[in-house]
Coordinates of C-alpha atoms in Angstrom, one line a residue:
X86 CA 90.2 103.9 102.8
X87 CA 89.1 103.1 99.1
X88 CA 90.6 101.1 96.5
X89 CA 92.1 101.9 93.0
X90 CA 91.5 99.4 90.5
X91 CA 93.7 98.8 87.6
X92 CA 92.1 96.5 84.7
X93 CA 93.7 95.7 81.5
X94 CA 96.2 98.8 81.7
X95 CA 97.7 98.7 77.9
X96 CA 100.1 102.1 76.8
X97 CA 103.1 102.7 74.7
X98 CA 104.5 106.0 73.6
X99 CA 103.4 107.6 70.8
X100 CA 105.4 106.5 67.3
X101 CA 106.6 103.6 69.4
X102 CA 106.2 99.7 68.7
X103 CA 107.3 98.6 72.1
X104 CA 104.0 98.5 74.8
X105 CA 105.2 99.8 78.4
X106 CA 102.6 97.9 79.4
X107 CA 100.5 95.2 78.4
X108 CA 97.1 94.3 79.9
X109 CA 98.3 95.1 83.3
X110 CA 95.7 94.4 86.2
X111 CA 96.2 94.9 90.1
X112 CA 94.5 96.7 92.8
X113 CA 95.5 98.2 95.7
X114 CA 94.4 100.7 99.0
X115 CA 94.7 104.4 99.2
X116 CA 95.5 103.6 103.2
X117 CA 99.1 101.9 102.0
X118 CA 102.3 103.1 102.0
X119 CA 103.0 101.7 99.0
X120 CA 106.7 101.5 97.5
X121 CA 106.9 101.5 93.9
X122 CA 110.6 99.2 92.7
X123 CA 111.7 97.9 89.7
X124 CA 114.6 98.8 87.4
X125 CA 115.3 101.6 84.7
X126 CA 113.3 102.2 81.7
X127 CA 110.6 99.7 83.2
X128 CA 107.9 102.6 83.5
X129 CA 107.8 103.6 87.0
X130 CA 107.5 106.9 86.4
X131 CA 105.0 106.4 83.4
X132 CA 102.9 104.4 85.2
X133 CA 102.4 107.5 88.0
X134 CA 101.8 110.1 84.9
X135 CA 98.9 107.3 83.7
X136 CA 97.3 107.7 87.9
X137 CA 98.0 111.5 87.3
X138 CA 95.7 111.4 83.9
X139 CA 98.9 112.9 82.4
X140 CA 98.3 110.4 79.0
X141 CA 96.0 108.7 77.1
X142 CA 95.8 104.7 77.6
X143 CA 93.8 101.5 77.3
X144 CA 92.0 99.8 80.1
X145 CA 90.5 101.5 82.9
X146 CA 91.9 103.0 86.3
X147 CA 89.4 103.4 88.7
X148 CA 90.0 105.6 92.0
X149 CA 88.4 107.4 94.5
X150 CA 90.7 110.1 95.3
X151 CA 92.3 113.1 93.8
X152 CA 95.6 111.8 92.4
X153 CA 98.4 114.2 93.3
X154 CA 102.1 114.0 91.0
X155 CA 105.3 115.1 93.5
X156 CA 107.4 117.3 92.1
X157 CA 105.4 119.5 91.6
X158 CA 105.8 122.2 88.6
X159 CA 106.1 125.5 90.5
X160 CA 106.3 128.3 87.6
X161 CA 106.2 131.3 89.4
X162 CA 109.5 130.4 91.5
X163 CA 109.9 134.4 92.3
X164 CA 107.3 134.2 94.6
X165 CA 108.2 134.1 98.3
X166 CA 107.3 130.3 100.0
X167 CA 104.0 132.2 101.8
X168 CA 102.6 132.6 98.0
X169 CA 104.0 129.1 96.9
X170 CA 102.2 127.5 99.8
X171 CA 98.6 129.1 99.2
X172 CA 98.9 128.3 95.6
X173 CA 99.4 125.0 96.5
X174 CA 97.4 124.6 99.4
X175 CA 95.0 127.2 98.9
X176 CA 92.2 125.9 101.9
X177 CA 94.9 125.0 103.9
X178 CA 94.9 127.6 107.7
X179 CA 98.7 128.8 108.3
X180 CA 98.8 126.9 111.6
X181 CA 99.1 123.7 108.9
X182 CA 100.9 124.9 107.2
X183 CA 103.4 125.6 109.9
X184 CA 103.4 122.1 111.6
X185 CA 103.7 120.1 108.3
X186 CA 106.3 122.1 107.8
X187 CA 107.6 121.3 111.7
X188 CA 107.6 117.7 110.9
X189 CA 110.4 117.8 108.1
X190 CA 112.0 120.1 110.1
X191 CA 111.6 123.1 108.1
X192 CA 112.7 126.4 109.6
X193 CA 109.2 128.7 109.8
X194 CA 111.5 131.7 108.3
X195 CA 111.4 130.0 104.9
X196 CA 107.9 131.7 104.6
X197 CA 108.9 134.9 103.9
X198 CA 111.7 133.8 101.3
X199 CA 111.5 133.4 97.2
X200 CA 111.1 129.8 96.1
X201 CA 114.1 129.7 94.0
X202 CA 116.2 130.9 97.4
X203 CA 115.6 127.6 98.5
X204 CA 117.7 124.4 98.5
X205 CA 117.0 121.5 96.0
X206 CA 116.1 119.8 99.4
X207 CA 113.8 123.0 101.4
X208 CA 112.0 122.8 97.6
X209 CA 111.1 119.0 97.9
X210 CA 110.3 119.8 101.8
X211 CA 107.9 122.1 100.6
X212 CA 106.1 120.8 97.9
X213 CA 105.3 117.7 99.9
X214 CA 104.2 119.5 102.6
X215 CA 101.9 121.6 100.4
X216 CA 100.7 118.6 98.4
X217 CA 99.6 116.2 101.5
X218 CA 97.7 119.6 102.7
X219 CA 95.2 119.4 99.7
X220 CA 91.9 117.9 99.8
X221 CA 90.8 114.1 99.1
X222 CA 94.9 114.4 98.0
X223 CA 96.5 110.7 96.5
X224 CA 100.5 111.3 96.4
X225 CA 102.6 110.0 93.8
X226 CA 106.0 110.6 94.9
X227 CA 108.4 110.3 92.7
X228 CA 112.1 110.0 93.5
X229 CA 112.1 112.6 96.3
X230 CA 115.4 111.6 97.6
X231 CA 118.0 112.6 94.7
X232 CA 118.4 116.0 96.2
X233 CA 118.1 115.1 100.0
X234 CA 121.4 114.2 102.1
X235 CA 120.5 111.3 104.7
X236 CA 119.6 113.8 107.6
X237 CA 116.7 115.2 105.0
X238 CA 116.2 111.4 104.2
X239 CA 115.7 110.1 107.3
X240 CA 113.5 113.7 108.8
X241 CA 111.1 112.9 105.5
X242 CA 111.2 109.2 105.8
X243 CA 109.8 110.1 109.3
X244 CA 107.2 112.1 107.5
X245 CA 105.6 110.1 105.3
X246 CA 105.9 106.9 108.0
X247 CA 103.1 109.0 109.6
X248 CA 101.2 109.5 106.3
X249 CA 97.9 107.4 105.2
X250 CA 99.0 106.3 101.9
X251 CA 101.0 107.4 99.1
X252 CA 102.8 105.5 96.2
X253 CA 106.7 106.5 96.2
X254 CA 109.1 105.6 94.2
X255 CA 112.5 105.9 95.4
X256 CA 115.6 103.6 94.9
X257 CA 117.0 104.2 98.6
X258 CA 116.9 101.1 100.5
X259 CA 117.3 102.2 103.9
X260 CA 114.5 105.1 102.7
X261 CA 111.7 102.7 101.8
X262 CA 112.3 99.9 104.6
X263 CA 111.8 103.7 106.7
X264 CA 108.4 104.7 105.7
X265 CA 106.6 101.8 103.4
X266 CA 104.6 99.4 104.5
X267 CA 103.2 97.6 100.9
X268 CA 105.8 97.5 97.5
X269 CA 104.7 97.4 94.1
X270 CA 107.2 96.1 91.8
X271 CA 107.6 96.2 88.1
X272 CA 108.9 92.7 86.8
X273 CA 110.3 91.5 83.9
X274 CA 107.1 89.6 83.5
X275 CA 104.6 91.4 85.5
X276 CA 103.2 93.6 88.2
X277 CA 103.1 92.1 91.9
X278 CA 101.9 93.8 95.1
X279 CA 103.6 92.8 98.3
X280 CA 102.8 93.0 102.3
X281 CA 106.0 94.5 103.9
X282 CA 109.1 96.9 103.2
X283 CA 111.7 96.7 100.6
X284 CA 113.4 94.4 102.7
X285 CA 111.3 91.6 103.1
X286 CA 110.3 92.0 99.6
X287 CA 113.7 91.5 98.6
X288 CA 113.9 88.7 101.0
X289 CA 111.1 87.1 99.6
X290 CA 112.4 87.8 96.0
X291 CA 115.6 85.9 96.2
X292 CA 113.4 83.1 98.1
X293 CA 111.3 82.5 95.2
X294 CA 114.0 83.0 92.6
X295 CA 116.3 80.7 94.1
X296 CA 113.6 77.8 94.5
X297 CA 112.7 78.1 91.0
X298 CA 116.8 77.9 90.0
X299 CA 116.5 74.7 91.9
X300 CA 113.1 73.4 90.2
X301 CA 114.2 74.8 86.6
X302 CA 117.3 72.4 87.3
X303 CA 115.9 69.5 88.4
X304 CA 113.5 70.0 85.5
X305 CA 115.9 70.3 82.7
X306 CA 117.5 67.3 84.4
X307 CA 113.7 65.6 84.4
X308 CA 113.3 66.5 80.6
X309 CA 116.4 65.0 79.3
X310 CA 115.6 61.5 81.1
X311 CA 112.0 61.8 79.8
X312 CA 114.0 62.2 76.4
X313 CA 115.6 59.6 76.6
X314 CA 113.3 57.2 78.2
X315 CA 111.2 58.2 75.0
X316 CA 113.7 57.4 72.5
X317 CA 114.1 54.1 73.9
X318 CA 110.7 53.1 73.9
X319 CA 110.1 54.1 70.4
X320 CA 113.1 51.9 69.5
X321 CA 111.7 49.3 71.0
X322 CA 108.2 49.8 70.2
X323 CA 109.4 49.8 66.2
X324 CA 111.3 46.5 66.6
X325 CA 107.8 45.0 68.0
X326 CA 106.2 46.6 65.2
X327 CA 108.5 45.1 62.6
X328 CA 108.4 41.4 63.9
X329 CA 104.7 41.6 64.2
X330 CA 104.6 43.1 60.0
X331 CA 107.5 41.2 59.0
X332 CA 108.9 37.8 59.1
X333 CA 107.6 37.3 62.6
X334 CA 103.7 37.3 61.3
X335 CA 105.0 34.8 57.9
X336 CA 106.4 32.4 60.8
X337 CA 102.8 33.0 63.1
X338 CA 100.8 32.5 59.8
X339 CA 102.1 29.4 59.0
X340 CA 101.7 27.6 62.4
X341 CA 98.2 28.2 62.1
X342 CA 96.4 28.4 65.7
X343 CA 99.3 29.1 68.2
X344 CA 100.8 31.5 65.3
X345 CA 97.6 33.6 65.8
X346 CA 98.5 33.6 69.6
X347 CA 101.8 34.7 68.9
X348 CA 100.7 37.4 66.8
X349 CA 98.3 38.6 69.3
X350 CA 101.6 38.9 71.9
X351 CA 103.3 40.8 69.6
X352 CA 100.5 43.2 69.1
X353 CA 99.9 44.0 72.7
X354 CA 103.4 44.3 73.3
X355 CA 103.5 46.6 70.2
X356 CA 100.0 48.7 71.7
X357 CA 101.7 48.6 75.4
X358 CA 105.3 49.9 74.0
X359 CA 103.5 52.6 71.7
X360 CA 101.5 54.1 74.7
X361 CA 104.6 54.0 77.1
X362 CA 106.1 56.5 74.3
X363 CA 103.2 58.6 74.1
X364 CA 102.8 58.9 78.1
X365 CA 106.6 59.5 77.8
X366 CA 106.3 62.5 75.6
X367 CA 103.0 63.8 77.7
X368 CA 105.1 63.8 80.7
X369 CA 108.4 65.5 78.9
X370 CA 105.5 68.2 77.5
X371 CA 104.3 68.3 81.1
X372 CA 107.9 69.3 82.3
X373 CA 108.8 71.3 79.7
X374 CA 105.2 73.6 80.1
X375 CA 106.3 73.9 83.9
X376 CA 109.8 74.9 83.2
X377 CA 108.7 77.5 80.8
X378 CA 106.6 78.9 83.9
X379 CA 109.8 79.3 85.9
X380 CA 112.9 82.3 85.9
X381 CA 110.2 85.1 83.9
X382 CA 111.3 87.2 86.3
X383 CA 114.7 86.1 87.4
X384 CA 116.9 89.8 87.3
X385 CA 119.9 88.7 85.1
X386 CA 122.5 91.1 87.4
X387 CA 125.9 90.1 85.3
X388 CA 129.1 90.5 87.3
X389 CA 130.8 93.8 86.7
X390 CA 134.4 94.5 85.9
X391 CA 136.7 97.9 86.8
X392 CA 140.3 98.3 85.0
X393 CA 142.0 99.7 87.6
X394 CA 145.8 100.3 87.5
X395 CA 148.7 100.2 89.6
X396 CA 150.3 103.8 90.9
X397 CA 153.8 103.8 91.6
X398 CA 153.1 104.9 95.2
X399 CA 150.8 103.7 97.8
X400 CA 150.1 107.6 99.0
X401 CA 147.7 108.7 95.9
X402 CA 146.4 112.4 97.4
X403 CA 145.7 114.5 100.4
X404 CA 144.7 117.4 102.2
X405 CA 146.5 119.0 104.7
X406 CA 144.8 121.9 106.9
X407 CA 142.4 122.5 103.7
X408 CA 140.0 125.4 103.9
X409 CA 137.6 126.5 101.3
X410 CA 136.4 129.5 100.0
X411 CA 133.2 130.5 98.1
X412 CA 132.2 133.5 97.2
X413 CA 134.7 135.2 100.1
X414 CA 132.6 133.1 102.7
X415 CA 134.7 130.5 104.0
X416 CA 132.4 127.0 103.8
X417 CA 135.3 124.6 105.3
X418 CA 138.2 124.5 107.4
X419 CA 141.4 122.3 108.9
X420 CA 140.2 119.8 106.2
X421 CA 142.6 116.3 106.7
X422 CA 143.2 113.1 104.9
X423 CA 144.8 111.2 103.0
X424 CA 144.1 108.4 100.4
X425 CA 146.1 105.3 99.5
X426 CA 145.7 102.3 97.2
X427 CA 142.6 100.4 97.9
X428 CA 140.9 103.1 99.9
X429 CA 137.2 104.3 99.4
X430 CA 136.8 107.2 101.0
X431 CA 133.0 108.4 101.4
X432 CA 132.7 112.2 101.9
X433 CA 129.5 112.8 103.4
X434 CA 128.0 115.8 104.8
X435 CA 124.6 117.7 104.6
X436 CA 123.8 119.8 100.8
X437 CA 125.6 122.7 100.8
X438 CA 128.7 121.8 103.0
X439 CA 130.9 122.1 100.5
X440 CA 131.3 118.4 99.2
X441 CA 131.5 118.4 95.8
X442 CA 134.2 121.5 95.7
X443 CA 136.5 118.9 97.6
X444 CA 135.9 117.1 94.6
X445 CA 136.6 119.5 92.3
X446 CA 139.9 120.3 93.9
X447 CA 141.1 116.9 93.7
X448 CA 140.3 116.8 89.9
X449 CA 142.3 120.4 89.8
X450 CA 139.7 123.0 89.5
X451 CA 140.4 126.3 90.1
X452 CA 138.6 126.7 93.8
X453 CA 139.4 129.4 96.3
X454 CA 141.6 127.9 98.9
X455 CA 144.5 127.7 101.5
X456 CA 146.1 124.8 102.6
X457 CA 148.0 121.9 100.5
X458 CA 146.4 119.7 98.2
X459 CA 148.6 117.0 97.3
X460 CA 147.6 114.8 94.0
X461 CA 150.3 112.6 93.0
X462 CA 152.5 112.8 89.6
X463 CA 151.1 111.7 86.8
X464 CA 147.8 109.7 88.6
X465 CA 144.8 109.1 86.0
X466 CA 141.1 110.0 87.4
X467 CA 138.0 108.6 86.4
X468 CA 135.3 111.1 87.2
X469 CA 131.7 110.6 87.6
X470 CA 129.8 113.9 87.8
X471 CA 127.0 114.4 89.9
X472 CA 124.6 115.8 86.7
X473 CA 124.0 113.7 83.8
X474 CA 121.3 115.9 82.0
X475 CA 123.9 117.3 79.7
X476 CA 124.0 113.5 77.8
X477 CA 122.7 113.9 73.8
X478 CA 123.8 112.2 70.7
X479 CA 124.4 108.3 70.4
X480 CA 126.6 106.0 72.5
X481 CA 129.1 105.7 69.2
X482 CA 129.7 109.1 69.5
X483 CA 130.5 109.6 73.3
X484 CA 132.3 106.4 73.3
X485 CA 134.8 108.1 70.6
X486 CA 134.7 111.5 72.8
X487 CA 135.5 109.7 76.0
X488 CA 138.3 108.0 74.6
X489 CA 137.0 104.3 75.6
X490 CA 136.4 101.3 73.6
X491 CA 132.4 101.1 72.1
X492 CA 132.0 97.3 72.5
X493 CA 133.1 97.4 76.2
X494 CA 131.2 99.8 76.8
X495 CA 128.2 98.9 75.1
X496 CA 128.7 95.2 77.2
X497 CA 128.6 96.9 80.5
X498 CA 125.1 98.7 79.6
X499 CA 123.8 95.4 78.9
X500 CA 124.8 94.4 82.2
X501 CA 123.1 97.2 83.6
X502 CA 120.0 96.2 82.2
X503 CA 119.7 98.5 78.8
X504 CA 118.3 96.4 76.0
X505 CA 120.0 96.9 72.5
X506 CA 117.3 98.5 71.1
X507 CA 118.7 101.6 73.5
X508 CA 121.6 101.3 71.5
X509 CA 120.0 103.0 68.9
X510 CA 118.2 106.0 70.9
X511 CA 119.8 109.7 71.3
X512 CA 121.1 109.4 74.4
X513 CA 118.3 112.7 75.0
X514 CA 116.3 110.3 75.0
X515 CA 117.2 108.0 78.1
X516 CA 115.8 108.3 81.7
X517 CA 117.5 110.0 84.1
X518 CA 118.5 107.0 85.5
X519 CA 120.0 105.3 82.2
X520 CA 122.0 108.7 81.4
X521 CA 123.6 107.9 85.4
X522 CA 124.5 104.2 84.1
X523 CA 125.9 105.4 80.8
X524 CA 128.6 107.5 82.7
X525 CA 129.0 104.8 85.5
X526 CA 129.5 102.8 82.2
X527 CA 132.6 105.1 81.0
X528 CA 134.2 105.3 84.4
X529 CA 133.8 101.2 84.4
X530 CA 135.8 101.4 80.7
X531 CA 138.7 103.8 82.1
X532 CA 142.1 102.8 83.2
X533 CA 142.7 104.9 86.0
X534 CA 144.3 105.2 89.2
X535 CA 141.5 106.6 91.4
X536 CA 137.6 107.1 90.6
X537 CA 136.1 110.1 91.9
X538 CA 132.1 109.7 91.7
X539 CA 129.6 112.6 92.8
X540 CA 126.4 111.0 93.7
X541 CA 126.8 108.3 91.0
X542 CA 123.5 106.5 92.1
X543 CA 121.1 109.3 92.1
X544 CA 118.1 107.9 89.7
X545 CA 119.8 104.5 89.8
X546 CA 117.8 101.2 90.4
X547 CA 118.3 98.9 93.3
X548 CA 119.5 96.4 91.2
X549 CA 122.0 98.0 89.6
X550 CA 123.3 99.5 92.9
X551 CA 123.9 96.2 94.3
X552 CA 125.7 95.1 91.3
X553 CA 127.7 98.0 91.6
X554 CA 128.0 97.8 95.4
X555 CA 130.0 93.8 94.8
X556 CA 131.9 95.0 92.1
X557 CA 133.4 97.1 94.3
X558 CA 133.7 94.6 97.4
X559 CA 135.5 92.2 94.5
X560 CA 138.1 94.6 93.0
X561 CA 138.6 97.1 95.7
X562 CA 139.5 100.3 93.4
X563 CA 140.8 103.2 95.2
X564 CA 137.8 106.1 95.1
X565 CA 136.7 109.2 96.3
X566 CA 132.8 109.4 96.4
X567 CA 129.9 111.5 97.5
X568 CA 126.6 109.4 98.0
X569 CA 123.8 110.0 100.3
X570 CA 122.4 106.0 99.9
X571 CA 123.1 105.2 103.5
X572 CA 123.5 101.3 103.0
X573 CA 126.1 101.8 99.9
X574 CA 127.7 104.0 101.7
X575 CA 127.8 101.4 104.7
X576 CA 128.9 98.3 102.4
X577 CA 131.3 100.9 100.1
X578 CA 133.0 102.7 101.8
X579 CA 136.7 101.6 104.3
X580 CA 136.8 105.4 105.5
X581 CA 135.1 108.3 105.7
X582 CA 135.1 112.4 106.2
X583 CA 132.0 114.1 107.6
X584 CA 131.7 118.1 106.7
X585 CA 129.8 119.8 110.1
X586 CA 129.5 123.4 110.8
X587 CA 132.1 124.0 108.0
X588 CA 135.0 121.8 109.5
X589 CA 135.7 118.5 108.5
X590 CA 135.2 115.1 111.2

């Protein structure tokens, strides 16, 4: 075990005004499990290229390990998996090899195949398999779930349980309560490290944010009777004031001795009622220093809304004795099931068993197929593809090519966390992540009958999954999704299909 120490961590993008971070100190151990949280655009994946010595920055990172960025660029992707593997691993013996590979349950006749053969999901198998093979090697694991289905989830969960340390960051609840045993989460305000899983993290999170809800109260409550207590005594205190100047002191003067011992009661009274006020206002300061301590980190998660509308049947679309074809290989059979108003129907399945062409048919692509596929008269889809790479321009310009209103839609990013300053960005320029919220966003602003969303959270914070999961539980909209996030899936989803050795359960 050895430590890596982060002091004074400043960085911001070149040409950029806005620091990413700013004098950022921690430390943690290279024997952790460490999950890495926090919402979009916060730096997550910045702050792994700043370990990897990918940029230049300000402060000092000191570690005693080799630090080792997952995925990892593989060039040469014509080379067959054997090649991939040495280059990668190049002191690792094959026997190693071939039980990390065991572990995520990799077949061993992926060795004699080309890289770019494989699945999105036997290529993130691979790579971490190769990485944790190197020498002195420090992971940073960045989102390695997107293109895993919750069977891969769950074999490499498994994986890295039995790992000695690693920083991952994934946005997959049931994933990092699986294999972390530390999280490291970026806050509005700062950095924190944390004994436990995502779970008790969380726990802990809405512990803490709910006390200091309470306390910010209670102060606010505090402040304004300080305020007024103040007032009151400076009323008061100027009244004294005046009878001891004014005709109060003529009337002392004049009665000589006791006079003079009447003026002195009104200046004590006067001192007494002056330092009342000034205690007052050091307490109201007091409060109001403590209350400015509280809610830096509260997450702001504004309720969402969805404009569904009404179809003029309950039946909305089915499939009766569906089967695919692809390629003249047929991928699915006897495929049944029906939707109706208010259902959320999960299709789930491993990659490759032929989820998203059910998708594709419902939206009327032209897919090889026998069978009937019933879509009802005149229904209205919202669809949510499963890619989000192809976003560029600004948000003026897609709102106007989507056909939904700018303002709305530019109020439902906000709730999703994007500042306003994104507002003015190329949408090029968002994270993988805030391009996923932008066409979450659109579907939010469409009137339709059903939405159809493939793997809509794939780069998609915690956070904003949850807000998304109880919009859902509050208006019930009739949708067809894929998703491999096990626990949206769970709190989603009233029915679901499975796809299995090409037929459908």
């Amino acid at each position: 075990m050895s430590l890596i120490d982060v002091v004074n961590l400043t960085f911001s993008y070149d040409g950029s005004s806005d620091e990413i971070f700013s004098d950022v100190s921690f430390r943690i151990e290279t024997d952790w499990k460490l999950g890495f949280c926090g919402r979009n655009g916060r730096g997550k994946t910045t702050f792994l290229m700043l370990l990897a010595g990918r940029y230049e920055y300000r402060g000092t990172i000191n570690a005693g390990v080799n630090f080792e960025y997952f995925p990892f660029e593989i060039t040469e992707t014509w080379q067959s998996v054997a090649k991939i593997m040495e280059a990668i691993a190049p002191k690792a013996e094959l026997w190693q090899v071939q039980k990390e590979l065991n572990k995520l349950a990799v077949d061993e006749s992926v060795f004699d195949r080309q890289f770019e053969t494989l699945s999105n999901g036997e290529r993130t198998k691979v790579m971490l398999a190769g990485l944790f093979l190197r020498e002195n090697a420090f992971l940073l694991i960045d989102e390695p779930t997107n293109h895993l289905d919750m069977a891969a989830r769950d074999a490499v969960a498994r994986y890295l349980r039995d790992k000695p340390g690693f920083i991952l960051v994934s946005h997959d609840r049931a994933f990092l309560d699986a294999c972390v045993d530390h999280v490291l989460s970026i806050n509005r305000a700062d950095i924190e490290v944390q004994s436990g899983n995502f779970s008790s993290w969380f726990h802990n999170k809405k512990l803490r944010d709910g006390f200091e809800l309470a306390e910010n109260e209670k102060l606010k409550k505090e402040i304004k009777r300080l305020e007024d207590s103040a007032k009151r005594s400076a009323d008061w205190a100027d009244k004294v004031e005046k009878t001891k100047m004014g005709k109060g002191a003529e009337k002392a003067r004049k009665k000589g001795h006791a006079g003079m011992d009447m003026m002195a009661y009104y200046g004590e009274k006067s001192r007494r009622l002056q330092q009342r006020r000034k205690n007052l206002e050091r307490r109201q300061q007091s409060a109001v220093e403590e209350k400015s301590g509280l809610l830096k980190n509260l997450e702001k998660t504004d309720s969402l809304q969805i404009h569904q509308m009404k179809y003029h049947s309950n039946a909305l679309l089915s499939f009766s004795n569906v089967s695919i074809s692809y390629g003249g290989r047929k991928i699915l059979s006897r495929i049944n099931f029906s939707l109706e108003h208010g259902d959320r129907l999960a299709v789930m399945g491993s990659n490759g068993s032929g989820k998203s062409s059910i998708l594709k048919l419902l939206r009327g692509e032209k897919i090889d197929h026998e069978g009937e596929v019933r879509v009802g008269s005149g229904l209205i889809i919202s669809y949510v593809p499963q890619d989000a790479s192809f976003l560029t321009g600004d948000l003026r310009k897609f709102s106007e090519e989507k056909d939904i209103d700018e303002t709305l839609f530019k109020a439902i990013l906000r709730k999703l966390d994007f500042k306003r300053e994104q507002f003015e960005k190329d949408m090029g320029e968002f994270s993988a992540g805030q391009k996923k919220k932008a066409l979450i966003a659109a579907s939010l602003c469409q009137k339709a009958h059903v939405y159809i969303w493939d793997e809509p959270l794939n780069y998609v914070d915690i956070l904003s999954r949850i807000q998304i999961e109880e919009l859902i539980a509050a208006y019930k909209p009739t949708m067809v999704f894929v998703e491999h996030d096990r626990a949206f899936c769970t709190n989603a989803a009233t029915k679901s299909i499975e796809l299995k050795n090409n037929e459908c359960f």
